């Protein structure tokens, strides 16, 4: 595993977190 | 408890009002779930049901807490269009307006699909004929831009609207997939060195973008067409309404639009014409074909005083009639409203699909990112350059986005509900919604009322027996009795009059008439002193019934009511009257048995009559002599034993039993069609309709389960395959274009499967 691989994995995890936060957490908070 | 508490009145139950709000801009199950959630979270809202296909939100709310304006603004806050419903339109006009809008949308969609199809051909020609020309990438770029901003513009616009509202649907997946492919190609076109410096060929995905959008549009057209067909029954009903009516004004007959007819107007209908509105015949007689509303194939005889229903066809004679109910209160309007509400209701089986659709898109985007990361790391570790690993991972991630299809899940249940309720209406069976449909399918025991359900519901003469030694024939005896009874209003008397009329027997003048309460009637007819009534009346008249006692006893054993006739002080004969079973009842009961259902008869009638009827109809169990509360208790007992009970009865007398049963089937004809009682209204006076309703529901449940199964399995299989799980073992990897074909196919196949209910065999 190279440093680039770790960057891609970290980037992927961050993107997943952002997507789920945006649709589930932020969306619900706004609906209230 | 304090005194104040003891005397405080119970808190009043909150008032409930129901409103249907037209919602625009919803494209997928996720949109629907979002609007529904927003409405359900509003204070004062007890129930919200949003229907994607009808584009409406049906909301039950407490008017003291919420207002219609607040509900509309709650929908608008989610990013979709909503407006207060106009109350000036009748259900039929509303249906016509929706139909026009649907047609316009289909036409626009067809044009877009055709234009994107043309772009596919041009792109293919450019790529094939001039693969290495310097201008080719720019031609493809121009075509892709034209398709994205032209024909497919609404996909991106809707995805963006949804995104700004923290929502996502199928458009989001398509927009993200094609958008990513487009940006990638753009870099490859204008900065190819980014790729070549990493040892990767600067591949272009413009063609994929064009083909994917063309396929999505073609899928939308097919889906929109199929959806239009699912609401065909409702459209057909609304089309039954004639546009003009011939109103009698003084001596003149004036053609006026139906909307201008007022209650009380006298209208003229000629043979072959449609009856414009509901009313009551003033003069003339005819046979009227009511099959379009009741499914009853035989025309019904109508004369002065009889009710006619708007939209039925006048067959034989001309008649004048007075308009009674018009506009939104007419029978046709009520049926259209009932069906529309049924079609926009939700079946409980949909709950799972709703839950999945709500979280589907974010989960798919996450899976797409996971696929990208895994493919990148694996391809990189396998010795590929960072660039080539990126290209491969990118293609897989786009394919995952494109193949996932929440639409199939959203369409699985509502399309089946729509087709099934429409098919039911064609058969004269109105099923009030998805929940009722689902419960009807689960029925294990069918409880039948006797009078009016198994039997005709009105007494009829079955036997005329002449006393030994009497010189009169049976017909003469019946004619005499009918002449006297023509002055009576007793149901048995009316049966005798009807029987004489049925045999075309002439009635003679009645010189005197006296009704003897509880016994019968006496009088003088054509110089003959007559007594028509029960044995008590005969005893009062000192007439011996012994010559016919044995025969009368036998008739009574068969459950028939006997009416003696005495002429000039001597016994002339006996007339037997019974409520005959309908011709169709026996076959219908056999059908219910064949479907594995227990059939039970509940009646307030005395046991002897009840048992005879049950025997004739083939019913296995009878509970006779029960009062309405007794019927309720018997149904409750069956339910405690684990039976799912359907009660078939007439909507007015049996209302409590219909409500207690798991499924209430109200049997009604004509004006009773739109009866409020019952989950199912049988518009035909034929028990066979109940069997058809159960068969239809069972078939519909099967269709729904198949649809849900395929929609889920499609995604459960499609997404991992797109992500490349089969690649290590079999070398199978999908392309974005194949994914878009599969996606379009999945929703189309679900709708087509539901449409099969239109032709399902139910008898």
mmCIF file of C-alpha atoms in Angstrom, chain B residues 450-459 579-583 685:
data_model
loop_
_atom_site.group_PDB
_atom_site.id
_atom_site.type_symbol
_atom_site.label_atom_id
_atom_site.label_comp_id
_atom_site.label_asym_id
_atom_site.label_seq_id
_atom_site.Cartn_x
_atom_site.Cartn_y
_atom_site.Cartn_z
ATOM 1 C CA UNK B 450 -79.474 -14.440 3.285
ATOM 2 C CA UNK B 451 -82.073 -11.916 2.184
ATOM 3 C CA UNK B 452 -80.979 -9.913 -0.819
ATOM 4 C CA UNK B 453 -77.562 -11.566 -0.905
ATOM 5 C CA UNK B 454 -78.182 -15.260 -1.570
ATOM 6 C CA UNK B 455 -81.839 -14.647 -2.374
ATOM 7 C CA UNK B 456 -83.447 -12.052 -4.616
ATOM 8 C CA UNK B 457 -84.484 -10.048 -1.577
ATOM 9 C CA UNK B 458 -88.113 -9.685 -2.562
ATOM 10 C CA UNK B 459 -90.797 -12.339 -2.051
ATOM 11 C CA UNK B 579 -87.871 -15.335 -1.409
ATOM 12 C CA UNK B 580 -86.229 -17.346 -4.217
ATOM 13 C CA UNK B 581 -82.470 -17.751 -4.368
ATOM 14 C CA UNK B 582 -80.700 -15.928 -7.154
ATOM 15 C CA UNK B 583 -79.784 -18.046 -10.157
ATOM 16 C CA UNK B 685 -76.513 -8.168 -7.367
#
